[in-house]
Coordinates of C-alpha atoms in Angstrom, one line a residue:
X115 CA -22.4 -103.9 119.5
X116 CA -23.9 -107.4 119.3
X117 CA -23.9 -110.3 121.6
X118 CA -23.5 -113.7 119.7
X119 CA -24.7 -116.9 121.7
X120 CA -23.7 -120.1 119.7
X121 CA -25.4 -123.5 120.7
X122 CA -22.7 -126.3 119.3
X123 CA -21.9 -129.7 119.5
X124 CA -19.5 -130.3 122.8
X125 CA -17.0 -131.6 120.8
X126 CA -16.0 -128.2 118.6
X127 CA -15.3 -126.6 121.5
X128 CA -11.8 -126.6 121.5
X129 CA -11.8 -126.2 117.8
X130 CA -14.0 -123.0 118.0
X131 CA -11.3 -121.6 120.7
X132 CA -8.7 -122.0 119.0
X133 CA -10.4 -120.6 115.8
X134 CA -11.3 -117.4 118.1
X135 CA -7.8 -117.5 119.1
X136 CA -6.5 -117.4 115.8
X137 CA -8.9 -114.6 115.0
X138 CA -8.5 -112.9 118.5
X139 CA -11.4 -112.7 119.7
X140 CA -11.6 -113.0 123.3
X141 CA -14.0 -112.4 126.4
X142 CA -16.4 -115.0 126.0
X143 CA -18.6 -117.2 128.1
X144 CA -19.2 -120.9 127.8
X145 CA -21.5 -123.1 129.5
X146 CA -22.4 -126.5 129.6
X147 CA -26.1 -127.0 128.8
X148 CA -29.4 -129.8 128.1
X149 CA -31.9 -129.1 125.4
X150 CA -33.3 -130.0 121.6
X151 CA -34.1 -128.8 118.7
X152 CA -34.8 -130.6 115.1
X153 CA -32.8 -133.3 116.6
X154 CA -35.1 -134.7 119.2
X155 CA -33.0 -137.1 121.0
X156 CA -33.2 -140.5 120.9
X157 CA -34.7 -144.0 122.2
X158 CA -32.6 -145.8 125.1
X159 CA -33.9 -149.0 126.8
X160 CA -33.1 -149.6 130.3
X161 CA -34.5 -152.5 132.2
X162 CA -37.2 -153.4 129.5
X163 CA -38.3 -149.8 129.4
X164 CA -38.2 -147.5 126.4
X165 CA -37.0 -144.1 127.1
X166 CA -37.2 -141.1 125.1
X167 CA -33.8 -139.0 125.6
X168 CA -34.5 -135.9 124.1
X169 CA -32.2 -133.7 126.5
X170 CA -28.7 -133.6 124.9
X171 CA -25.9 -132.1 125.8
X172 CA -24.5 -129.1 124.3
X173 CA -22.4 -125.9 125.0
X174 CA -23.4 -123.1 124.7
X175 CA -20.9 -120.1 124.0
X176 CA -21.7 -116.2 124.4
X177 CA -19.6 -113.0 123.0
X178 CA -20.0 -109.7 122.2
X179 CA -18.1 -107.8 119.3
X180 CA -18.3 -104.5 117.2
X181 CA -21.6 -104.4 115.1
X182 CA -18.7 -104.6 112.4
X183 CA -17.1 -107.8 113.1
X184 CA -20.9 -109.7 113.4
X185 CA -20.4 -111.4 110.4
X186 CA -16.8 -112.5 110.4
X187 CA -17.7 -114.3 113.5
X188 CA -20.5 -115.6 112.1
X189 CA -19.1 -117.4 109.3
X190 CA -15.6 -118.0 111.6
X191 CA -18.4 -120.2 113.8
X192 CA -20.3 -121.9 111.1
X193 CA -16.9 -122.8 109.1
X194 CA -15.3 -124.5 112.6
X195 CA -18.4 -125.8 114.3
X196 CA -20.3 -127.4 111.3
X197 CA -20.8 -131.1 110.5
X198 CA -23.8 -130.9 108.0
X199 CA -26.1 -133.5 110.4
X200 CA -28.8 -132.7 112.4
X201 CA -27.8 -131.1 115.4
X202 CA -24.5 -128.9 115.0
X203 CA -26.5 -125.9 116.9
X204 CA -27.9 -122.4 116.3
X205 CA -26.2 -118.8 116.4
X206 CA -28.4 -116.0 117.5
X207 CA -27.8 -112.7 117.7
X208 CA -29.2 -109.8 119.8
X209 CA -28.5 -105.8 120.2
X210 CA -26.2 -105.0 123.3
X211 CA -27.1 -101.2 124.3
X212 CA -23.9 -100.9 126.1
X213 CA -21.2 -102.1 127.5
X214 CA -18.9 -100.8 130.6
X215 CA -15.4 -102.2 131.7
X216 CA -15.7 -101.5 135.5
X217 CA -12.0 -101.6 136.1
X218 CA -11.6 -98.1 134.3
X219 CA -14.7 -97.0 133.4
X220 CA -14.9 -97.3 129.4
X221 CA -17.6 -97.2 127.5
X222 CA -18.8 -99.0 124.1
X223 CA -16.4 -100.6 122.0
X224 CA -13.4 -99.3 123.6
X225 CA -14.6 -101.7 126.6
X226 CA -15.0 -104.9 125.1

């Protein structure tokens, strides 16, 4: 199993569920978050002061499938979620050891 954390532009959240809909995949997490990457921000002016925004808003999305539906998802993100400009987000992905439904007790796969 792999967990799958996407960083993406606010607005291709709705696109993205859908797309997972589509695709059924379900059980994720989302959450609303600040940060940068290659994208820096940019200059606002307030008051005759110049100030560097370089926190943006983005949401971040988390999900854990089958080590062999990684890359479908993958590519199922990148296809809904990209723009081609700077800042359309990362995907990382990272080994889940296990995972447990705690309503009955499955294990692995079978679970998620």
């Amino acid at each position: 199993m792999k967990q799958i954390e996407a960083i993406i532009r606010p607005e291709k959240l709705e696109p993205l569920k859908d797309a997972f809909l589509a695709a059924k995949v379900n059980g994720m997490n989302i959450r609303q978050v600040l940060g940068c990457g290659n994208q820096y921000g940019w200059v606002a002016h307030n008051r005759g002061t110049t100030v560097m925004m370089n926190m943006i808003p983005k949401i971040e999305i988390k999900i854990v499938v089958a080590d062999d539906k990684v890359e479908e998802i993958i590519q199922l993100i990148m296809n809904v979620v990209r723009t081609g400009e700077i800042g359309d987000g990362k995907i990382f992905i990272k080994p889940v050891e296990e995972c447990i439904r705690i309503r009955t007790g499955e294990r692995g796969d079978v679970a998620l």
